[in-house]
Every structure is written in C-alpha cells, then in structure tokens.
PDB file of N, CA, C and O and ligand atoms in Angstrom:
ATOM      1  N   UNK A   1    -190.839  37.526  79.890  1.00 79.00           N
ATOM      2  CA  UNK A   1    -191.726  37.152  80.969  1.00 79.00           C
ATOM      3  C   UNK A   1    -191.767  35.636  81.039  1.00 79.00           C
ATOM      4  O   UNK A   1    -191.834  34.969  80.018  1.00 79.00           O
ATOM      5  N   UNK A   2    -191.724  35.090  82.257  1.00 81.00           N
ATOM      6  CA  UNK A   2    -191.759  33.640  82.361  1.00 81.00           C
ATOM      7  C   UNK A   2    -193.067  33.164  82.986  1.00 81.00           C
ATOM      8  O   UNK A   2    -193.695  33.865  83.769  1.00 81.00           O
ATOM      9  N   UNK A   3    -193.444  31.964  82.616  1.00 81.00           N
ATOM     10  CA  UNK A   3    -194.647  31.334  83.146  1.00 81.00           C
ATOM     11  C   UNK A   3    -194.341  30.838  84.556  1.00 81.00           C
ATOM     12  O   UNK A   3    -193.363  30.130  84.773  1.00 81.00           O
ATOM     13  N   UNK A   4    -195.189  31.220  85.513  1.00 80.00           N
ATOM     14  CA  UNK A   4    -194.968  30.779  86.890  1.00 80.00           C
ATOM     15  C   UNK A   4    -196.209  30.085  87.422  1.00 80.00           C
ATOM     16  O   UNK A   4    -197.285  30.630  87.400  1.00 80.00           O
ATOM     17  N   UNK A   5    -196.035  28.892  87.877  1.00 74.00           N
ATOM     18  CA  UNK A   5    -197.121  28.183  88.535  1.00 74.00           C
ATOM     19  C   UNK A   5    -198.126  27.572  87.587  1.00 74.00           C
ATOM     20  O   UNK A   5    -197.973  27.585  86.369  1.00 74.00           O
ATOM     21  N   UNK A   6    -199.163  27.037  88.198  1.00 83.00           N
ATOM     22  CA  UNK A   6    -200.215  26.378  87.447  1.00 83.00           C
ATOM     23  C   UNK A   6    -201.343  27.373  87.182  1.00 83.00           C
ATOM     24  O   UNK A   6    -201.449  28.386  87.867  1.00 83.00           O
ATOM     25  N   UNK A   7    -202.204  27.091  86.168  1.00 89.00           N
ATOM     26  CA  UNK A   7    -203.334  27.996  85.928  1.00 89.00           C
ATOM     27  C   UNK A   7    -204.216  28.105  87.169  1.00 89.00           C
ATOM     28  O   UNK A   7    -204.400  27.137  87.901  1.00 89.00           O
ATOM     29  N   UNK A   8    -204.726  29.295  87.415  1.00 90.00           N
ATOM     30  CA  UNK A   8    -205.591  29.535  88.573  1.00 90.00           C
ATOM     31  C   UNK A   8    -206.985  29.893  88.072  1.00 90.00           C
ATOM     32  O   UNK A   8    -207.124  30.591  87.071  1.00 90.00           O
ATOM     33  N   UNK A   9    -208.000  29.454  88.798  1.00 94.00           N
ATOM     34  CA  UNK A   9    -209.379  29.747  88.444  1.00 94.00           C
ATOM     35  C   UNK A   9    -209.914  30.845  89.357  1.00 94.00           C
ATOM     36  O   UNK A   9    -209.745  30.789  90.574  1.00 94.00           O
ATOM     37  N   UNK A  10    -210.536  31.871  88.759  1.00 96.00           N
ATOM     38  CA  UNK A  10    -211.151  32.938  89.544  1.00 96.00           C
ATOM     39  C   UNK A  10    -212.315  32.380  90.350  1.00 96.00           C
ATOM     40  O   UNK A  10    -213.045  31.517  89.865  1.00 96.00           O
ATOM     41  N   UNK A  11    -212.499  32.886  91.567  1.00 97.00           N
ATOM     42  CA  UNK A  11    -213.677  32.468  92.329  1.00 97.00           C
ATOM     43  C   UNK A  11    -214.868  33.345  91.952  1.00 97.00           C
ATOM     44  O   UNK A  11    -214.777  34.177  91.032  1.00 97.00           O
ATOM     45  N   UNK A  12    -215.971  33.190  92.658  1.00 97.00           N
ATOM     46  CA  UNK A  12    -217.217  33.893  92.327  1.00 97.00           C
ATOM     47  C   UNK A  12    -217.067  35.408  92.409  1.00 97.00           C
ATOM     48  O   UNK A  12    -217.814  36.152  91.779  1.00 97.00           O
ATOM     49  N   UNK A  13    -216.126  35.884  93.190  1.00 97.00           N
ATOM     50  CA  UNK A  13    -215.918  37.326  93.350  1.00 97.00           C
ATOM     51  C   UNK A  13    -214.763  37.848  92.502  1.00 97.00           C
ATOM     52  O   UNK A  13    -214.352  39.001  92.639  1.00 97.00           O
ATOM     53  N   UNK A  14    -214.206  37.013  91.633  1.00 96.00           N
ATOM     54  CA  UNK A  14    -213.118  37.439  90.757  1.00 96.00           C
ATOM     55  C   UNK A  14    -211.751  37.384  91.396  1.00 96.00           C
ATOM     56  O   UNK A  14    -210.793  37.956  90.878  1.00 96.00           O
ATOM     57  N   UNK A  15    -211.642  36.684  92.509  1.00 95.00           N
ATOM     58  CA  UNK A  15    -210.361  36.611  93.218  1.00 95.00           C
ATOM     59  C   UNK A  15    -209.552  35.391  92.789  1.00 95.00           C
ATOM     60  O   UNK A  15    -210.109  34.372  92.406  1.00 95.00           O
ATOM     61  N   UNK A  16    -208.243  35.538  92.885  1.00 93.00           N
ATOM     62  CA  UNK A  16    -207.332  34.413  92.680  1.00 93.00           C
ATOM     63  C   UNK A  16    -206.303  34.427  93.805  1.00 93.00           C
ATOM     64  O   UNK A  16    -206.113  35.448  94.465  1.00 93.00           O
ATOM     65  N   UNK A  17    -205.673  33.306  94.009  1.00 92.00           N
ATOM     66  CA  UNK A  17    -204.568  33.233  94.957  1.00 92.00           C
ATOM     67  C   UNK A  17    -203.283  33.375  94.163  1.00 92.00           C
ATOM     68  O   UNK A  17    -203.075  32.683  93.159  1.00 92.00           O
ATOM     69  N   UNK A  18    -202.431  34.294  94.582  1.00 92.00           N
ATOM     70  CA  UNK A  18    -201.131  34.466  93.932  1.00 92.00           C
ATOM     71  C   UNK A  18    -200.247  33.311  94.387  1.00 92.00           C
ATOM     72  O   UNK A  18    -200.086  33.092  95.592  1.00 92.00           O
ATOM     73  N   UNK A  19    -199.682  32.557  93.443  1.00 90.00           N
ATOM     74  CA  UNK A  19    -198.861  31.400  93.827  1.00 90.00           C
ATOM     75  C   UNK A  19    -197.754  31.793  94.812  1.00 90.00           C
ATOM     76  O   UNK A  19    -197.170  32.877  94.707  1.00 90.00           O
ATOM     77  N   UNK A  20    -197.483  30.911  95.739  1.00 91.00           N
ATOM     78  CA  UNK A  20    -196.494  31.189  96.791  1.00 91.00           C
ATOM     79  C   UNK A  20    -195.122  31.521  96.204  1.00 91.00           C
ATOM     80  O   UNK A  20    -194.425  32.400  96.731  1.00 91.00           O
ATOM     81  N   UNK A  21    -194.747  30.859  95.120  1.00 90.00           N
ATOM     82  CA  UNK A  21    -193.440  31.145  94.510  1.00 90.00           C
ATOM     83  C   UNK A  21    -193.366  32.593  94.014  1.00 90.00           C
ATOM     84  O   UNK A  21    -192.325  33.238  94.108  1.00 90.00           O
ATOM     85  N   UNK A  22    -194.488  33.088  93.498  1.00 89.00           N
ATOM     86  CA  UNK A  22    -194.530  34.476  93.017  1.00 89.00           C
ATOM     87  C   UNK A  22    -194.469  35.428  94.209  1.00 89.00           C
ATOM     88  O   UNK A  22    -193.743  36.426  94.201  1.00 89.00           O
ATOM     89  N   UNK A  23    -195.231  35.103  95.271  1.00 92.00           N
ATOM     90  CA  UNK A  23    -195.200  35.957  96.461  1.00 92.00           C
ATOM     91  C   UNK A  23    -193.809  36.018  97.068  1.00 92.00           C
ATOM     92  O   UNK A  23    -193.345  37.076  97.498  1.00 92.00           O
ATOM     93  N   UNK A  24    -193.149  34.881  97.092  1.00 93.00           N
ATOM     94  CA  UNK A  24    -191.774  34.868  97.634  1.00 93.00           C
ATOM     95  C   UNK A  24    -190.830  35.674  96.754  1.00 93.00           C
ATOM     96  O   UNK A  24    -189.988  36.435  97.253  1.00 93.00           O
ATOM     97  N   UNK A  25    -190.966  35.521  95.437  1.00 89.00           N
ATOM     98  CA  UNK A  25    -190.076  36.229  94.514  1.00 89.00           C
ATOM     99  C   UNK A  25    -190.231  37.742  94.647  1.00 89.00           C
ATOM    100  O   UNK A  25    -189.257  38.490  94.495  1.00 89.00           O
ATOM    101  N   UNK A  26    -191.457  38.201  94.934  1.00 88.00           N
ATOM    102  CA  UNK A  26    -191.719  39.639  95.060  1.00 88.00           C
ATOM    103  C   UNK A  26    -191.686  40.110  96.505  1.00 88.00           C
ATOM    104  O   UNK A  26    -191.940  41.279  96.781  1.00 88.00           O
ATOM    105  N   UNK A  27    -191.409  39.194  97.430  1.00 91.00           N
ATOM    106  CA  UNK A  27    -191.465  39.513  98.871  1.00 91.00           C
ATOM    107  C   UNK A  27    -192.813  40.106  99.234  1.00 91.00           C
ATOM    108  O   UNK A  27    -192.908  41.084  99.964  1.00 91.00           O
ATOM    109  N   UNK A  28    -193.867  39.512  98.685  1.00 93.00           N
ATOM    110  CA  UNK A  28    -195.230  39.965  98.976  1.00 93.00           C
ATOM    111  C   UNK A  28    -195.704  39.339 100.271  1.00 93.00           C
ATOM    112  O   UNK A  28    -195.590  38.126 100.456  1.00 93.00           O
ATOM    113  N   UNK A  29    -196.229  40.159 101.131  1.00 92.00           N
ATOM    114  CA  UNK A  29    -196.769  39.683 102.403  1.00 92.00           C
ATOM    115  C   UNK A  29    -198.213  40.143 102.535  1.00 92.00           C
ATOM    116  O   UNK A  29    -198.688  40.989 101.779  1.00 92.00           O
ATOM    117  N   UNK A  30    -198.905  39.578 103.523  1.00 90.00           N
ATOM    118  CA  UNK A  30    -200.287  39.985 103.770  1.00 90.00           C
ATOM    119  C   UNK A  30    -200.346  41.505 103.937  1.00 90.00           C
ATOM    120  O   UNK A  30    -199.472  42.093 104.555  1.00 90.00           O
ATOM    121  N   UNK A  31    -201.380  42.105 103.375  1.00 82.00           N
ATOM    122  CA  UNK A  31    -201.641  43.551 103.460  1.00 82.00           C
ATOM    123  C   UNK A  31    -200.734  44.401 102.588  1.00 82.00           C
ATOM    124  O   UNK A  31    -200.850  45.634 102.601  1.00 82.00           O
ATOM    125  N   UNK A  32    -199.790  43.809 101.859  1.00 86.00           N
ATOM    126  CA  UNK A  32    -199.012  44.594 100.901  1.00 86.00           C
ATOM    127  C   UNK A  32    -199.939  45.076  99.798  1.00 86.00           C
ATOM    128  O   UNK A  32    -201.001  44.501  99.552  1.00 86.00           O
ATOM    129  N   UNK A  33    -199.530  46.120  99.124  1.00 84.00           N
ATOM    130  CA  UNK A  33    -200.325  46.679  98.033  1.00 84.00           C
ATOM    131  C   UNK A  33    -199.697  46.303  96.703  1.00 84.00           C
ATOM    132  O   UNK A  33    -198.477  46.355  96.551  1.00 84.00           O
ATOM    133  N   UNK A  34    -200.546  45.924  95.762  1.00 89.00           N
ATOM    134  CA  UNK A  34    -200.076  45.619  94.413  1.00 89.00           C
ATOM    135  C   UNK A  34    -200.847  46.475  93.418  1.00 89.00           C
ATOM    136  O   UNK A  34    -201.968  46.904  93.686  1.00 89.00           O
ATOM    137  N   UNK A  35    -200.220  46.751  92.299  1.00 88.00           N
ATOM    138  CA  UNK A  35    -200.839  47.538  91.243  1.00 88.00           C
ATOM    139  C   UNK A  35    -200.973  46.644  90.014  1.00 88.00           C
ATOM    140  O   UNK A  35    -200.075  45.853  89.714  1.00 88.00           O
ATOM    141  N   UNK A  36    -202.112  46.766  89.328  1.00 92.00           N
ATOM    142  CA  UNK A  36    -202.359  46.002  88.112  1.00 92.00           C
ATOM    143  C   UNK A  36    -202.077  46.875  86.893  1.00 92.00           C
ATOM    144  O   UNK A  36    -202.485  48.040  86.855  1.00 92.00           O
ATOM    145  N   UNK A  37    -201.409  46.307  85.913  1.00 94.00           N
ATOM    146  CA  UNK A  37    -201.193  46.956  84.629  1.00 94.00           C
ATOM    147  C   UNK A  37    -201.771  46.037  83.566  1.00 94.00           C
ATOM    148  O   UNK A  37    -201.528  44.833  83.587  1.00 94.00           O
ATOM    149  N   UNK A  38    -202.552  46.612  82.668  1.00 96.00           N
ATOM    150  CA  UNK A  38    -203.266  45.813  81.671  1.00 96.00           C
ATOM    151  C   UNK A  38    -202.802  46.175  80.267  1.00 96.00           C
ATOM    152  O   UNK A  38    -202.774  47.353  79.901  1.00 96.00           O
ATOM    153  N   UNK A  39    -202.461  45.146  79.494  1.00 96.00           N
ATOM    154  CA  UNK A  39    -202.202  45.309  78.067  1.00 96.00           C
ATOM    155  C   UNK A  39    -203.330  44.571  77.349  1.00 96.00           C
ATOM    156  O   UNK A  39    -203.302  43.344  77.219  1.00 96.00           O
ATOM    157  N   UNK A  40    -204.356  45.345  76.949  1.00 97.00           N
ATOM    158  CA  UNK A  40    -205.544  44.728  76.359  1.00 97.00           C
ATOM    159  C   UNK A  40    -205.225  44.006  75.055  1.00 97.00           C
ATOM    160  O   UNK A  40    -205.814  42.972  74.761  1.00 97.00           O
ATOM    161  N   UNK A  41    -204.290  44.546  74.285  1.00 97.00           N
ATOM    162  CA  UNK A  41    -203.970  43.944  72.989  1.00 97.00           C
ATOM    163  C   UNK A  41    -203.467  42.513  73.157  1.00 97.00           C
ATOM    164  O   UNK A  41    -203.876  41.604  72.436  1.00 97.00           O
ATOM    165  N   UNK A  42    -202.585  42.310  74.117  1.00 95.00           N
ATOM    166  CA  UNK A  42    -202.043  40.962  74.328  1.00 95.00           C
ATOM    167  C   UNK A  42    -202.805  40.205  75.419  1.00 95.00           C
ATOM    168  O   UNK A  42    -202.453  39.075  75.745  1.00 95.00           O
ATOM    169  N   UNK A  43    -203.851  40.851  75.967  1.00 95.00           N
ATOM    170  CA  UNK A  43    -204.669  40.251  77.037  1.00 95.00           C
ATOM    171  C   UNK A  43    -203.784  39.781  78.185  1.00 95.00           C
ATOM    172  O   UNK A  43    -203.883  38.659  78.676  1.00 95.00           O
ATOM    173  N   UNK A  44    -202.911  40.698  78.592  1.00 93.00           N
ATOM    174  CA  UNK A  44    -201.931  40.393  79.637  1.00 93.00           C
ATOM    175  C   UNK A  44    -202.092  41.355  80.804  1.00 93.00           C
ATOM    176  O   UNK A  44    -202.276  42.552  80.611  1.00 93.00           O
ATOM    177  N   UNK A  45    -202.021  40.802  82.005  1.00 92.00           N
ATOM    178  CA  UNK A  45    -202.038  41.605  83.219  1.00 92.00           C
ATOM    179  C   UNK A  45    -200.690  41.440  83.901  1.00 92.00           C
ATOM    180  O   UNK A  45    -200.183  40.336  84.041  1.00 92.00           O
ATOM    181  N   UNK A  46    -200.122  42.563  84.297  1.00 92.00           N
ATOM    182  CA  UNK A  46    -198.879  42.536  85.068  1.00 92.00           C
ATOM    183  C   UNK A  46    -199.190  43.047  86.459  1.00 92.00           C
ATOM    184  O   UNK A  46    -199.894  44.043  86.622  1.00 92.00           O
ATOM    185  N   UNK A  47    -198.676  42.337  87.438  1.00 90.00           N
ATOM    186  CA  UNK A  47    -198.887  42.673  88.837  1.00 90.00           C
ATOM    187  C   UNK A  47    -197.576  43.189  89.398  1.00 90.00           C
ATOM    188  O   UNK A  47    -196.540  42.538  89.257  1.00 90.00           O
ATOM    189  N   UNK A  48    -197.598  44.382  90.000  1.00 90.00           N
ATOM    190  CA  UNK A  48    -196.364  44.961  90.522  1.00 90.00           C
ATOM    191  C   UNK A  48    -196.554  45.336  91.986  1.00 90.00           C
ATOM    192  O   UNK A  48    -197.556  45.948  92.350  1.00 90.00           O
ATOM    193  N   UNK A  49    -195.590  44.937  92.806  1.00 90.00           N
ATOM    194  CA  UNK A  49    -195.649  45.298  94.213  1.00 90.00           C
ATOM    195  C   UNK A  49    -195.443  46.794  94.360  1.00 90.00           C
ATOM    196  O   UNK A  49    -194.543  47.371  93.767  1.00 90.00           O
ATOM    197  N   UNK A  50    -196.325  47.413  95.138  1.00 86.00           N
ATOM    198  CA  UNK A  50    -196.204  48.831  95.415  1.00 86.00           C
ATOM    199  C   UNK A  50    -195.531  49.005  96.760  1.00 86.00           C
ATOM    200  O   UNK A  50    -195.857  48.319  97.725  1.00 86.00           O
ATOM    201  N   UNK A  51    -194.611  49.920  96.823  1.00 88.00           N
ATOM    202  CA  UNK A  51    -193.946  50.211  98.082  1.00 88.00           C
ATOM    203  C   UNK A  51    -194.598  51.448  98.687  1.00 88.00           C
ATOM    204  O   UNK A  51    -194.912  52.394  97.965  1.00 88.00           O
ATOM    205  N   UNK A  52    -194.816  51.460  99.990  1.00 88.00           N
ATOM    206  CA  UNK A  52    -195.468  52.603 100.599  1.00 88.00           C
ATOM    207  C   UNK A  52    -194.699  53.895 100.350  1.00 88.00           C
ATOM    208  O   UNK A  52    -193.469  53.901 100.379  1.00 88.00           O
ATOM    209  N   UNK A  53    -195.437  54.968 100.097  1.00 92.00           N
ATOM    210  CA  UNK A  53    -194.823  56.278  99.940  1.00 92.00           C
ATOM    211  C   UNK A  53    -195.816  57.333 100.421  1.00 92.00           C
ATOM    212  O   UNK A  53    -197.014  57.083 100.519  1.00 92.00           O
ATOM    213  N   UNK A  54    -195.280  58.496 100.698  1.00 95.00           N
ATOM    214  CA  UNK A  54    -196.092  59.603 101.209  1.00 95.00           C
ATOM    215  C   UNK A  54    -197.122  60.010 100.154  1.00 95.00           C
ATOM    216  O   UNK A  54    -196.781  60.209  98.991  1.00 95.00           O
ATOM    217  N   UNK A  55    -198.371  60.150 100.578  1.00 94.00           N
ATOM    218  CA  UNK A  55    -199.436  60.531  99.641  1.00 94.00           C
ATOM    219  C   UNK A  55    -199.242  61.960  99.127  1.00 94.00           C
ATOM    220  O   UNK A  55    -199.724  62.300  98.048  1.00 94.00           O
ATOM    221  N   UNK A  56    -198.486  62.777  99.859  1.00 95.00           N
ATOM    222  CA  UNK A  56    -198.275  64.177  99.448  1.00 95.00           C
ATOM    223  C   UNK A  56    -197.039  64.349  98.562  1.00 95.00           C
ATOM    224  O   UNK A  56    -197.116  64.961  97.507  1.00 95.00           O
ATOM    225  N   UNK A  57    -195.879  63.827  99.013  1.00 96.00           N
ATOM    226  CA  UNK A  57    -194.627  64.113  98.297  1.00 96.00           C
ATOM    227  C   UNK A  57    -193.967  62.856  97.719  1.00 96.00           C
ATOM    228  O   UNK A  57    -192.935  62.949  97.073  1.00 96.00           O
ATOM    229  N   UNK A  58    -194.532  61.704  97.960  1.00 93.00           N
ATOM    230  CA  UNK A  58    -194.045  60.415  97.447  1.00 93.00           C
ATOM    231  C   UNK A  58    -192.724  59.967  98.059  1.00 93.00           C
ATOM    232  O   UNK A  58    -192.076  59.060  97.535  1.00 93.00           O
ATOM    233  N   UNK A  59    -192.307  60.606  99.152  1.00 95.00           N
ATOM    234  CA  UNK A  59    -191.102  60.136  99.853  1.00 95.00           C
ATOM    235  C   UNK A  59    -191.373  58.750 100.427  1.00 95.00           C
ATOM    236  O   UNK A  59    -192.518  58.391 100.716  1.00 95.00           O
ATOM    237  N   UNK A  60    -190.305  57.988 100.571  1.00 92.00           N
ATOM    238  CA  UNK A  60    -190.457  56.620 101.085  1.00 92.00           C
ATOM    239  C   UNK A  60    -189.900  56.472 102.500  1.00 92.00           C
ATOM    240  O   UNK A  60    -189.957  55.387 103.071  1.00 92.00           O
ATOM    241  N   UNK A  61    -189.359  57.561 103.039  1.00 94.00           N
ATOM    242  CA  UNK A  61    -188.744  57.493 104.365  1.00 94.00           C
ATOM    243  C   UNK A  61    -189.616  58.180 105.410  1.00 94.00           C
ATOM    244  O   UNK A  61    -190.400  59.072 105.092  1.00 94.00           O
ATOM    245  N   UNK A  62    -189.440  57.773 106.644  1.00 95.00           N
ATOM    246  CA  UNK A  62    -190.120  58.382 107.802  1.00 95.00           C
ATOM    247  C   UNK A  62    -191.628  58.445 107.609  1.00 95.00           C
ATOM    248  O   UNK A  62    -192.248  59.495 107.770  1.00 95.00           O
ATOM    249  N   UNK A  63    -192.204  57.318 107.234  1.00 95.00           N
ATOM    250  CA  UNK A  63    -193.643  57.285 106.950  1.00 95.00           C
ATOM    251  C   UNK A  63    -194.452  56.938 108.185  1.00 95.00           C
ATOM    252  O   UNK A  63    -194.035  56.137 109.013  1.00 95.00           O
ATOM    253  N   UNK A  64    -195.619  57.544 108.266  1.00 94.00           N
ATOM    254  CA  UNK A  64    -196.610  57.188 109.289  1.00 94.00           C
ATOM    255  C   UNK A  64    -197.825  56.651 108.547  1.00 94.00           C
ATOM    256  O   UNK A  64    -198.291  57.265 107.585  1.00 94.00           O
ATOM    257  N   UNK A  65    -198.308  55.500 108.987  1.00 91.00           N
ATOM    258  CA  UNK A  65    -199.473  54.924 108.326  1.00 91.00           C
ATOM    259  C   UNK A  65    -200.756  55.472 108.938  1.00 91.00           C
ATOM    260  O   UNK A  65    -200.931  55.469 110.154  1.00 91.00           O
ATOM    261  N   UNK A  66    -201.628  55.961 108.055  1.00 90.00           N
ATOM    262  CA  UNK A  66    -202.937  56.448 108.464  1.00 90.00           C
ATOM    263  C   UNK A  66    -203.962  55.372 108.122  1.00 90.00           C
ATOM    264  O   UNK A  66    -203.654  54.398 107.424  1.00 90.00           O
ATOM    265  N   UNK A  67    -205.191  55.535 108.580  1.00 89.00           N
ATOM    266  CA  UNK A  67    -206.225  54.554 108.216  1.00 89.00           C
ATOM    267  C   UNK A  67    -206.367  54.418 106.701  1.00 89.00           C
ATOM    268  O   UNK A  67    -206.016  55.321 105.950  1.00 89.00           O
ATOM    269  N   UNK A  68    -206.871  53.304 106.275  1.00 84.00           N
ATOM    270  CA  UNK A  68    -207.132  52.994 104.869  1.00 84.00           C
ATOM    271  C   UNK A  68    -205.858  52.830 104.046  1.00 84.00           C
ATOM    272  O   UNK A  68    -205.856  53.053 102.834  1.00 84.00           O
ATOM    273  N   UNK A  69    -204.741  52.471 104.679  1.00 77.00           N
ATOM    274  CA  UNK A  69    -203.508  52.194 103.952  1.00 77.00           C
ATOM    275  C   UNK A  69    -202.844  53.421 103.362  1.00 77.00           C
ATOM    276  O   UNK A  69    -202.087  53.315 102.404  1.00 77.00           O
ATOM    277  N   UNK A  70    -203.124  54.588 103.901  1.00 88.00           N
ATOM    278  CA  UNK A  70    -202.525  55.828 103.412  1.00 88.00           C
ATOM    279  C   UNK A  70    -201.294  56.140 104.259  1.00 88.00           C
ATOM    280  O   UNK A  70    -201.317  55.973 105.476  1.00 88.00           O
ATOM    281  N   UNK A  71    -200.233  56.600 103.599  1.00 92.00           N
ATOM    282  CA  UNK A  71    -199.002  56.957 104.299  1.00 92.00           C
ATOM    283  C   UNK A  71    -198.700  58.438 104.106  1.00 92.00           C
ATOM    284  O   UNK A  71    -198.935  58.999 103.040  1.00 92.00           O
ATOM    285  N   UNK A  72    -198.190  59.054 105.163  1.00 95.00           N
ATOM    286  CA  UNK A  72    -197.736  60.446 105.107  1.00 95.00           C
ATOM    287  C   UNK A  72    -196.376  60.499 105.782  1.00 95.00           C
ATOM    288  O   UNK A  72    -196.173  59.876 106.831  1.00 95.00           O
ATOM    289  N   UNK A  73    -195.435  61.232 105.181  1.00 97.00           N
ATOM    290  CA  UNK A  73    -194.111  61.330 105.790  1.00 97.00           C
ATOM    291  C   UNK A  73    -194.158  62.340 106.946  1.00 97.00           C
ATOM    292  O   UNK A  73    -195.074  63.170 107.023  1.00 97.00           O
ATOM    293  N   UNK A  74    -193.175  62.246 107.810  1.00 96.00           N
ATOM    294  CA  UNK A  74    -193.138  63.114 108.996  1.00 96.00           C
ATOM    295  C   UNK A  74    -193.116  64.589 108.593  1.00 96.00           C
ATOM    296  O   UNK A  74    -193.744  65.427 109.220  1.00 96.00           O
ATOM    297  N   UNK A  75    -192.383  64.922 107.528  1.00 96.00           N
ATOM    298  CA  UNK A  75    -192.273  66.303 107.076  1.00 96.00           C
ATOM    299  C   UNK A  75    -193.628  66.854 106.635  1.00 96.00           C
ATOM    300  O   UNK A  75    -194.032  67.945 107.039  1.00 96.00           O
ATOM    301  N   UNK A  76    -194.337  66.102 105.809  1.00 96.00           N
ATOM    302  CA  UNK A  76    -195.651  66.558 105.343  1.00 96.00           C
ATOM    303  C   UNK A  76    -196.643  66.576 106.492  1.00 96.00           C
ATOM    304  O   UNK A  76    -197.489  67.480 106.566  1.00 96.00           O
ATOM    305  N   UNK A  77    -196.532  65.601 107.389  1.00 94.00           N
ATOM    306  CA  UNK A  77    -197.437  65.561 108.529  1.00 94.00           C
ATOM    307  C   UNK A  77    -197.251  66.813 109.391  1.00 94.00           C
ATOM    308  O   UNK A  77    -198.228  67.410 109.853  1.00 94.00           O
ATOM    309  N   UNK A  78    -195.993  67.246 109.567  1.00 95.00           N
ATOM    310  CA  UNK A  78    -195.716  68.454 110.354  1.00 95.00           C
ATOM    311  C   UNK A  78    -196.317  69.687 109.677  1.00 95.00           C
ATOM    312  O   UNK A  78    -196.825  70.586 110.345  1.00 95.00           O
ATOM    313  N   UNK A  79    -196.267  69.723 108.338  1.00 94.00           N
ATOM    314  CA  UNK A  79    -196.832  70.863 107.612  1.00 94.00           C
ATOM    315  C   UNK A  79    -198.357  70.889 107.683  1.00 94.00           C
ATOM    316  O   UNK A  79    -198.970  71.945 107.625  1.00 94.00           O
ATOM    317  N   UNK A  80    -198.947  69.697 107.788  1.00 88.00           N
ATOM    318  CA  UNK A  80    -200.406  69.617 107.855  1.00 88.00           C
ATOM    319  C   UNK A  80    -200.936  69.954 109.236  1.00 88.00           C
ATOM    320  O   UNK A  80    -202.093  70.346 109.379  1.00 88.00           O
ATOM    321  N   UNK A  81    -200.067  69.787 110.245  1.00 82.00           N
ATOM    322  CA  UNK A  81    -200.528  70.004 111.626  1.00 82.00           C
ATOM    323  C   UNK A  81    -200.568  71.481 111.977  1.00 82.00           C
ATOM    324  O   UNK A  81    -199.949  72.308 111.417  1.00 82.00           O
TER     325      UNK A  81
HETATM  326 ZN1   ZN B   1    -194.412  63.744 102.325  1.00 59.67          ZN
END
C-alpha cells in the first residue's frame, strides 16, 4: 500500500475529502459508491470503489437505476413485473 496525498482532517460531521489523485486513480466521480473495509488491528481503512450491480442477481449488465441508488437488471425487473 502506498501513501497518497497529505494528511486530511475530519470535519465536524466526520467527513473528509478524498484527494483528487486518489479519485482519478480509481475513476471516482460524484455519486459513485464506495465501500469501507476496516482492519482494527492495524487501524487501517481501505476504500474500494463499488460498481453498480443488480440488487437481486448481482449482474452488472442492462441495469436500471431505481431511487436510493438501487440497481435492478432488466431480467430481474421483468420477473418482478
Ligand atoms: Zn438481476
């Protein structure tokens, strides 16, 4: 793992800005979803970009976005209708 950027300070709500170099490296854009992984022993947090997938079958193709950032594929959507 490499050190990227300068130390960041959490704001009053616990938020930080992800350094632009990291966002570019991960192709992170506004509204993308990220997942946090915590290793308490080493006090390390890993941030991983999540790619949209169907909430039912986890397919990544032919997705329709529903409210609240939920995705359903066309096949599952047809079965639900
Ligand atoms: Zn599906």
